[in-house]
């Protein structure tokens, strides 16, 4: 089959590790012809490029800046992506007859591109729903349901669903949410197609653990809890700060926060206040150091803002599971990531408004035997439920 994949994530190299590149490699290795269309922001000062690399055709489309920029430029650039992608596809891929187009959210503005490919080639379409917008923005008070911007994007969201022959959701709670809030969408086309990876074997080298901890002044005799990833509004950074404050005198544990995002400076101000002594905040680390650092910790942390009414399911979970780490998730009541973690017996959940409940989980996760057992459970659950082979089989079950 000729597969067209659309994403606003930067696809620099098919051999990079990630939920999309891993899935594309699976399609390639199963014998399909894969065409991946992704953006190239203008700050890179490079033109649109169509190139064949390692068995995959890449069309990298020059667009405006959508990351590391102000809200206005991001908004304008996001609105233009659809027309720029469509123009590039018509120019560079006009001779290709596609059998299947796969696309992820964000963004929700690919409807015209999908409609064009479906009409031209009689192709089928599969949506990987990773983000429920604009409701998530309403949850975080970015705008209201009565605003014109909400009504516009809600219309675009409905158009996208209408163009989708199948909708793959990250979890059962996401399936239920889509069906409950979109009466025009047939329940028969909505299914669980979870975040997934091609798991690497991660073996903890005690010498490397010691080296990296000593390099970054992380104690060897404490249980180290790590949060790695985006530090933005969706993570509910105020609750994370409250948890750090509540544990400043806890001598059993140490926190490592590593990442970037719109709320990084808020965390930086807190750390510079000198109110926390058993935690460190890291911004940009060398990629190799970052991965070794995260894998040298004991317990993975996940945070989601308490206000969410949509069921987020962060893909960060997979990297912790890959490293055989138990997970402590502090989320809103609508995400089912905590339910999955506790049913799989590889960690604990608490509500991201209850610091006391969070604190009650910490001593349990300082037990070395429990850490080992839950870590093994995490890896086993990953291999049984969240591999790209399983996602591939779910998608392709509709086209055999």
PDB file of N, CA and C in Angstrom, residues 118-195:
ATOM      1  N   UNK A 118      -8.493  11.774  -0.471  1.00  0.00           N
ATOM      2  CA  UNK A 118      -9.561  10.772  -0.534  1.00  0.00           C
ATOM      3  C   UNK A 118     -10.315  10.849  -1.862  1.00  0.00           C
ATOM      4  N   UNK A 119     -10.615  12.059  -2.297  1.00  0.00           N
ATOM      5  CA  UNK A 119     -11.356  12.221  -3.552  1.00  0.00           C
ATOM      6  C   UNK A 119     -10.497  11.846  -4.761  1.00  0.00           C
ATOM      7  N   UNK A 120      -9.249  12.249  -4.730  1.00  0.00           N
ATOM      8  CA  UNK A 120      -8.350  11.994  -5.867  1.00  0.00           C
ATOM      9  C   UNK A 120      -8.060  10.505  -6.034  1.00  0.00           C
ATOM     10  N   UNK A 121      -7.801   9.829  -4.908  1.00  0.00           N
ATOM     11  CA  UNK A 121      -7.305   8.454  -4.964  1.00  0.00           C
ATOM     12  C   UNK A 121      -8.273   7.408  -4.426  1.00  0.00           C
ATOM     13  N   UNK A 122      -9.447   7.859  -3.949  1.00  0.00           N
ATOM     14  CA  UNK A 122     -10.377   6.931  -3.295  1.00  0.00           C
ATOM     15  C   UNK A 122      -9.694   6.239  -2.110  1.00  0.00           C
ATOM     16  N   UNK A 123      -8.866   7.005  -1.400  1.00  0.00           N
ATOM     17  CA  UNK A 123      -8.100   6.469  -0.272  1.00  0.00           C
ATOM     18  C   UNK A 123      -8.961   6.387   0.987  1.00  0.00           C
ATOM     19  N   UNK A 124      -8.544   5.528   1.906  1.00  0.00           N
ATOM     20  CA  UNK A 124      -9.147   5.459   3.229  1.00  0.00           C
ATOM     21  C   UNK A 124      -8.355   6.372   4.169  1.00  0.00           C
ATOM     22  N   UNK A 125      -8.977   6.724   5.295  1.00  0.00           N
ATOM     23  CA  UNK A 125      -8.319   7.656   6.220  1.00  0.00           C
ATOM     24  C   UNK A 125      -8.382   7.142   7.650  1.00  0.00           C
ATOM     25  N   UNK A 126      -7.291   7.377   8.385  1.00  0.00           N
ATOM     26  CA  UNK A 126      -7.204   6.928   9.785  1.00  0.00           C
ATOM     27  C   UNK A 126      -6.629   8.059  10.633  1.00  0.00           C
ATOM     28  N   UNK A 127      -7.413   8.494  11.607  1.00  0.00           N
ATOM     29  CA  UNK A 127      -6.996   9.563  12.518  1.00  0.00           C
ATOM     30  C   UNK A 127      -6.416   8.971  13.794  1.00  0.00           C
ATOM     31  N   UNK A 128      -5.191   9.368  14.129  1.00  0.00           N
ATOM     32  CA  UNK A 128      -4.589   9.038  15.424  1.00  0.00           C
ATOM     33  C   UNK A 128      -4.863  10.223  16.346  1.00  0.00           C
ATOM     34  N   UNK A 129      -5.856  10.086  17.197  1.00  0.00           N
ATOM     35  CA  UNK A 129      -6.313  11.209  18.020  1.00  0.00           C
ATOM     36  C   UNK A 129      -5.453  11.327  19.280  1.00  0.00           C
ATOM     37  N   UNK A 130      -4.531  12.272  19.278  1.00  0.00           N
ATOM     38  CA  UNK A 130      -3.613  12.467  20.403  1.00  0.00           C
ATOM     39  C   UNK A 130      -3.947  13.712  21.216  1.00  0.00           C
ATOM     40  N   UNK A 131      -4.926  14.482  20.755  1.00  0.00           N
ATOM     41  CA  UNK A 131      -5.180  15.786  21.363  1.00  0.00           C
ATOM     42  C   UNK A 131      -6.621  16.177  21.050  1.00  0.00           C
ATOM     43  N   UNK A 132      -7.386  16.511  22.075  1.00  0.00           N
ATOM     44  CA  UNK A 132      -8.783  16.900  21.853  1.00  0.00           C
ATOM     45  C   UNK A 132      -8.897  18.413  22.013  1.00  0.00           C
ATOM     46  N   UNK A 133      -8.814  19.079  20.890  1.00  0.00           N
ATOM     47  CA  UNK A 133      -8.838  20.538  20.811  1.00  0.00           C
ATOM     48  C   UNK A 133     -10.079  20.940  20.013  1.00  0.00           C
ATOM     49  N   UNK A 134     -10.797  21.979  20.428  1.00  0.00           N
ATOM     50  CA  UNK A 134     -10.413  23.065  21.350  1.00  0.00           C
ATOM     51  C   UNK A 134     -10.816  22.882  22.813  1.00  0.00           C
ATOM     52  N   UNK A 135     -11.424  21.738  23.184  1.00  0.00           N
ATOM     53  CA  UNK A 135     -11.895  21.593  24.560  1.00  0.00           C
ATOM     54  C   UNK A 135     -10.755  21.682  25.572  1.00  0.00           C
ATOM     55  N   UNK A 136      -9.574  21.157  25.219  1.00  0.00           N
ATOM     56  CA  UNK A 136      -8.463  21.238  26.176  1.00  0.00           C
ATOM     57  C   UNK A 136      -8.071  22.685  26.463  1.00  0.00           C
ATOM     58  N   UNK A 137      -8.188  23.554  25.460  1.00  0.00           N
ATOM     59  CA  UNK A 137      -7.874  24.976  25.668  1.00  0.00           C
ATOM     60  C   UNK A 137      -8.934  25.649  26.538  1.00  0.00           C
ATOM     61  N   UNK A 138     -10.184  25.247  26.380  1.00  0.00           N
ATOM     62  CA  UNK A 138     -11.257  25.760  27.243  1.00  0.00           C
ATOM     63  C   UNK A 138     -10.995  25.346  28.687  1.00  0.00           C
ATOM     64  N   UNK A 139     -10.582  24.097  28.879  1.00  0.00           N
ATOM     65  CA  UNK A 139     -10.295  23.597  30.228  1.00  0.00           C
ATOM     66  C   UNK A 139      -9.249  24.447  30.941  1.00  0.00           C
ATOM     67  N   UNK A 140      -8.271  24.939  30.180  1.00  0.00           N
ATOM     68  CA  UNK A 140      -7.179  25.726  30.763  1.00  0.00           C
ATOM     69  C   UNK A 140      -7.447  27.230  30.698  1.00  0.00           C
ATOM     70  N   UNK A 141      -8.709  27.591  30.417  1.00  0.00           N
ATOM     71  CA  UNK A 141      -9.147  28.997  30.409  1.00  0.00           C
ATOM     72  C   UNK A 141      -8.435  29.856  29.367  1.00  0.00           C
ATOM     73  N   UNK A 142      -8.061  29.246  28.253  1.00  0.00           N
ATOM     74  CA  UNK A 142      -7.430  30.024  27.185  1.00  0.00           C
ATOM     75  C   UNK A 142      -8.466  30.815  26.391  1.00  0.00           C
ATOM     76  N   UNK A 143      -9.658  30.261  26.276  1.00  0.00           N
ATOM     77  CA  UNK A 143     -10.811  30.979  25.732  1.00  0.00           C
ATOM     78  C   UNK A 143     -12.066  30.238  26.168  1.00  0.00           C
ATOM     79  N   UNK A 144     -13.221  30.840  25.942  1.00  0.00           N
ATOM     80  CA  UNK A 144     -14.478  30.257  26.422  1.00  0.00           C
ATOM     81  C   UNK A 144     -15.241  29.576  25.291  1.00  0.00           C
ATOM     82  N   UNK A 145     -16.225  28.782  25.666  1.00  0.00           N
ATOM     83  CA  UNK A 145     -17.040  28.088  24.668  1.00  0.00           C
ATOM     84  C   UNK A 145     -17.915  29.047  23.863  1.00  0.00           C
ATOM     85  N   UNK A 146     -18.104  30.240  24.388  1.00  0.00           N
ATOM     86  CA  UNK A 146     -18.930  31.221  23.675  1.00  0.00           C
ATOM     87  C   UNK A 146     -18.120  32.067  22.697  1.00  0.00           C
ATOM     88  N   UNK A 147     -16.793  31.887  22.693  1.00  0.00           N
ATOM     89  CA  UNK A 147     -15.932  32.712  21.844  1.00  0.00           C
ATOM     90  C   UNK A 147     -15.977  32.245  20.392  1.00  0.00           C
ATOM     91  N   UNK A 148     -15.687  33.176  19.486  1.00  0.00           N
ATOM     92  CA  UNK A 148     -15.648  32.848  18.062  1.00  0.00           C
ATOM     93  C   UNK A 148     -14.531  31.861  17.751  1.00  0.00           C
ATOM     94  N   UNK A 149     -13.407  31.994  18.457  1.00  0.00           N
ATOM     95  CA  UNK A 149     -12.270  31.104  18.190  1.00  0.00           C
ATOM     96  C   UNK A 149     -12.624  29.663  18.545  1.00  0.00           C
ATOM     97  N   UNK A 150     -13.378  29.484  19.652  1.00  0.00           N
ATOM     98  CA  UNK A 150     -13.817  28.130  20.013  1.00  0.00           C
ATOM     99  C   UNK A 150     -14.741  27.574  18.931  1.00  0.00           C
ATOM    100  N   UNK A 151     -15.712  28.380  18.526  1.00  0.00           N
ATOM    101  CA  UNK A 151     -16.698  27.906  17.546  1.00  0.00           C
ATOM    102  C   UNK A 151     -16.038  27.547  16.213  1.00  0.00           C
ATOM    103  N   UNK A 152     -15.028  28.341  15.827  1.00  0.00           N
ATOM    104  CA  UNK A 152     -14.314  28.049  14.583  1.00  0.00           C
ATOM    105  C   UNK A 152     -13.582  26.713  14.683  1.00  0.00           C
ATOM    106  N   UNK A 153     -12.809  26.530  15.761  1.00  0.00           N
ATOM    107  CA  UNK A 153     -12.018  25.305  15.874  1.00  0.00           C
ATOM    108  C   UNK A 153     -12.884  24.078  16.168  1.00  0.00           C
ATOM    109  N   UNK A 154     -14.002  24.281  16.844  1.00  0.00           N
ATOM    110  CA  UNK A 154     -14.922  23.154  17.062  1.00  0.00           C
ATOM    111  C   UNK A 154     -15.513  22.705  15.720  1.00  0.00           C
ATOM    112  N   UNK A 155     -15.787  23.664  14.853  1.00  0.00           N
ATOM    113  CA  UNK A 155     -16.265  23.337  13.502  1.00  0.00           C
ATOM    114  C   UNK A 155     -15.204  22.546  12.736  1.00  0.00           C
ATOM    115  N   UNK A 156     -13.937  22.989  12.834  1.00  0.00           N
ATOM    116  CA  UNK A 156     -12.840  22.294  12.157  1.00  0.00           C
ATOM    117  C   UNK A 156     -12.651  20.887  12.725  1.00  0.00           C
ATOM    118  N   UNK A 157     -12.821  20.759  14.037  1.00  0.00           N
ATOM    119  CA  UNK A 157     -12.703  19.442  14.670  1.00  0.00           C
ATOM    120  C   UNK A 157     -13.763  18.485  14.116  1.00  0.00           C
ATOM    121  N   UNK A 158     -14.994  18.962  14.031  1.00  0.00           N
ATOM    122  CA  UNK A 158     -16.079  18.125  13.519  1.00  0.00           C
ATOM    123  C   UNK A 158     -15.844  17.753  12.048  1.00  0.00           C
ATOM    124  N   UNK A 159     -15.313  18.690  11.275  1.00  0.00           N
ATOM    125  CA  UNK A 159     -14.985  18.401   9.876  1.00  0.00           C
ATOM    126  C   UNK A 159     -13.935  17.293   9.780  1.00  0.00           C
ATOM    127  N   UNK A 160     -12.939  17.365  10.660  1.00  0.00           N
ATOM    128  CA  UNK A 160     -11.872  16.359  10.652  1.00  0.00           C
ATOM    129  C   UNK A 160     -12.435  14.976  10.971  1.00  0.00           C
ATOM    130  N   UNK A 161     -13.282  14.909  11.988  1.00  0.00           N
ATOM    131  CA  UNK A 161     -13.887  13.622  12.337  1.00  0.00           C
ATOM    132  C   UNK A 161     -14.731  13.086  11.176  1.00  0.00           C
ATOM    133  N   UNK A 162     -15.438  13.989  10.499  1.00  0.00           N
ATOM    134  CA  UNK A 162     -16.304  13.577   9.390  1.00  0.00           C
ATOM    135  C   UNK A 162     -15.497  12.992   8.227  1.00  0.00           C
ATOM    136  N   UNK A 163     -14.249  13.454   8.063  1.00  0.00           N
ATOM    137  CA  UNK A 163     -13.393  12.952   6.988  1.00  0.00           C
ATOM    138  C   UNK A 163     -12.700  11.644   7.359  1.00  0.00           C
ATOM    139  N   UNK A 164     -12.792  11.240   8.621  1.00  0.00           N
ATOM    140  CA  UNK A 164     -12.036  10.081   9.110  1.00  0.00           C
ATOM    141  C   UNK A 164     -12.857   8.799   8.999  1.00  0.00           C
ATOM    142  N   UNK A 165     -12.323   7.829   8.276  1.00  0.00           N
ATOM    143  CA  UNK A 165     -12.992   6.529   8.192  1.00  0.00           C
ATOM    144  C   UNK A 165     -12.862   5.761   9.499  1.00  0.00           C
ATOM    145  N   UNK A 166     -11.739   5.991  10.189  1.00  0.00           N
ATOM    146  CA  UNK A 166     -11.521   5.367  11.496  1.00  0.00           C
ATOM    147  C   UNK A 166     -10.798   6.353  12.401  1.00  0.00           C
ATOM    148  N   UNK A 167     -11.108   6.280  13.692  1.00  0.00           N
ATOM    149  CA  UNK A 167     -10.477   7.154  14.682  1.00  0.00           C
ATOM    150  C   UNK A 167      -9.851   6.283  15.760  1.00  0.00           C
ATOM    151  N   UNK A 168      -8.529   6.339  15.853  1.00  0.00           N
ATOM    152  CA  UNK A 168      -7.803   5.569  16.859  1.00  0.00           C
ATOM    153  C   UNK A 168      -7.476   6.449  18.051  1.00  0.00           C
ATOM    154  N   UNK A 169      -7.969   6.069  19.215  1.00  0.00           N
ATOM    155  CA  UNK A 169      -7.795   6.864  20.442  1.00  0.00           C
ATOM    156  C   UNK A 169      -6.740   6.241  21.353  1.00  0.00           C
ATOM    157  N   UNK A 170      -6.166   7.070  22.217  1.00  0.00           N
ATOM    158  CA  UNK A 170      -5.075   6.624  23.074  1.00  0.00           C
ATOM    159  C   UNK A 170      -5.514   5.656  24.164  1.00  0.00           C
ATOM    160  N   UNK A 171      -6.791   5.726  24.571  1.00  0.00           N
ATOM    161  CA  UNK A 171      -7.276   4.897  25.675  1.00  0.00           C
ATOM    162  C   UNK A 171      -8.788   4.785  25.590  1.00  0.00           C
ATOM    163  N   UNK A 172      -9.352   3.930  26.434  1.00  0.00           N
ATOM    164  CA  UNK A 172     -10.799   3.741  26.424  1.00  0.00           C
ATOM    165  C   UNK A 172     -11.537   5.007  26.839  1.00  0.00           C
ATOM    166  N   UNK A 173     -10.971   5.764  27.780  1.00  0.00           N
ATOM    167  CA  UNK A 173     -11.621   7.012  28.197  1.00  0.00           C
ATOM    168  C   UNK A 173     -11.724   7.993  27.037  1.00  0.00           C
ATOM    169  N   UNK A 174     -10.724   7.989  26.157  1.00  0.00           N
ATOM    170  CA  UNK A 174     -10.774   8.847  24.973  1.00  0.00           C
ATOM    171  C   UNK A 174     -11.846   8.383  23.992  1.00  0.00           C
ATOM    172  N   UNK A 175     -11.970   7.080  23.820  1.00  0.00           N
ATOM    173  CA  UNK A 175     -13.037   6.534  22.972  1.00  0.00           C
ATOM    174  C   UNK A 175     -14.393   7.000  23.487  1.00  0.00           C
ATOM    175  N   UNK A 176     -14.603   6.834  24.794  1.00  0.00           N
ATOM    176  CA  UNK A 176     -15.883   7.202  25.405  1.00  0.00           C
ATOM    177  C   UNK A 176     -16.158   8.694  25.259  1.00  0.00           C
ATOM    178  N   UNK A 177     -15.116   9.520  25.423  1.00  0.00           N
ATOM    179  CA  UNK A 177     -15.272  10.972  25.327  1.00  0.00           C
ATOM    180  C   UNK A 177     -15.694  11.383  23.915  1.00  0.00           C
ATOM    181  N   UNK A 178     -15.024  10.833  22.916  1.00  0.00           N
ATOM    182  CA  UNK A 178     -15.337  11.190  21.526  1.00  0.00           C
ATOM    183  C   UNK A 178     -16.773  10.809  21.183  1.00  0.00           C
ATOM    184  N   UNK A 179     -17.172   9.613  21.552  1.00  0.00           N
ATOM    185  CA  UNK A 179     -18.529   9.151  21.234  1.00  0.00           C
ATOM    186  C   UNK A 179     -19.578   9.977  21.976  1.00  0.00           C
ATOM    187  N   UNK A 180     -19.292  10.267  23.243  1.00  0.00           N
ATOM    188  CA  UNK A 180     -20.254  11.005  24.080  1.00  0.00           C
ATOM    189  C   UNK A 180     -20.444  12.442  23.612  1.00  0.00           C
ATOM    190  N   UNK A 181     -19.395  13.054  23.093  1.00  0.00           N
ATOM    191  CA  UNK A 181     -19.442  14.475  22.747  1.00  0.00           C
ATOM    192  C   UNK A 181     -19.565  14.763  21.253  1.00  0.00           C
ATOM    193  N   UNK A 182     -19.691  13.715  20.457  1.00  0.00           N
ATOM    194  CA  UNK A 182     -19.817  13.887  19.006  1.00  0.00           C
ATOM    195  C   UNK A 182     -20.842  12.887  18.478  1.00  0.00           C
ATOM    196  N   UNK A 183     -22.099  13.244  18.631  1.00  0.00           N
ATOM    197  CA  UNK A 183     -23.186  12.326  18.307  1.00  0.00           C
ATOM    198  C   UNK A 183     -23.187  11.914  16.832  1.00  0.00           C
ATOM    199  N   UNK A 184     -22.607  12.767  15.983  1.00  0.00           N
ATOM    200  CA  UNK A 184     -22.595  12.467  14.549  1.00  0.00           C
ATOM    201  C   UNK A 184     -21.528  11.438  14.175  1.00  0.00           C
ATOM    202  N   UNK A 185     -20.619  11.125  15.107  1.00  0.00           N
ATOM    203  CA  UNK A 185     -19.568  10.134  14.852  1.00  0.00           C
ATOM    204  C   UNK A 185     -20.089   8.744  15.222  1.00  0.00           C
ATOM    205  N   UNK A 186     -20.028   7.818  14.290  1.00  0.00           N
ATOM    206  CA  UNK A 186     -20.485   6.455  14.560  1.00  0.00           C
ATOM    207  C   UNK A 186     -19.545   5.764  15.544  1.00  0.00           C
ATOM    208  N   UNK A 187     -20.073   5.176  16.608  1.00  0.00           N
ATOM    209  CA  UNK A 187     -19.220   4.442  17.557  1.00  0.00           C
ATOM    210  C   UNK A 187     -18.443   3.312  16.888  1.00  0.00           C
ATOM    211  N   UNK A 188     -18.935   2.834  15.755  1.00  0.00           N
ATOM    212  CA  UNK A 188     -18.293   1.707  15.076  1.00  0.00           C
ATOM    213  C   UNK A 188     -16.919   2.052  14.505  1.00  0.00           C
ATOM    214  N   UNK A 189     -16.647   3.347  14.306  1.00  0.00           N
ATOM    215  CA  UNK A 189     -15.355   3.719  13.702  1.00  0.00           C
ATOM    216  C   UNK A 189     -14.338   4.171  14.744  1.00  0.00           C
ATOM    217  N   UNK A 190     -14.735   4.210  16.012  1.00  0.00           N
ATOM    218  CA  UNK A 190     -13.850   4.713  17.071  1.00  0.00           C
ATOM    219  C   UNK A 190     -13.308   3.533  17.871  1.00  0.00           C
ATOM    220  N   UNK A 191     -11.990   3.493  18.048  1.00  0.00           N
ATOM    221  CA  UNK A 191     -11.368   2.360  18.735  1.00  0.00           C
ATOM    222  C   UNK A 191     -10.118   2.814  19.480  1.00  0.00           C
ATOM    223  N   UNK A 192      -9.611   1.939  20.334  1.00  0.00           N
ATOM    224  CA  UNK A 192      -8.346   2.210  21.015  1.00  0.00           C
ATOM    225  C   UNK A 192      -7.195   1.814  20.095  1.00  0.00           C
ATOM    226  N   UNK A 193      -6.345   2.782  19.797  1.00  0.00           N
ATOM    227  CA  UNK A 193      -5.083   2.539  19.087  1.00  0.00           C
ATOM    228  C   UNK A 193      -4.045   3.345  19.866  1.00  0.00           C
ATOM    229  N   UNK A 194      -3.437   2.752  20.875  1.00  0.00           N
ATOM    230  CA  UNK A 194      -2.699   3.524  21.879  1.00  0.00           C
ATOM    231  C   UNK A 194      -1.370   4.089  21.393  1.00  0.00           C
ATOM    232  N   UNK A 195      -0.850   5.050  22.163  1.00  0.00           N
ATOM    233  CA  UNK A 195       0.536   5.467  21.975  1.00  0.00           C
ATOM    234  C   UNK A 195       1.402   4.218  22.056  1.00  0.00           C
TER     235      UNK A 195
END
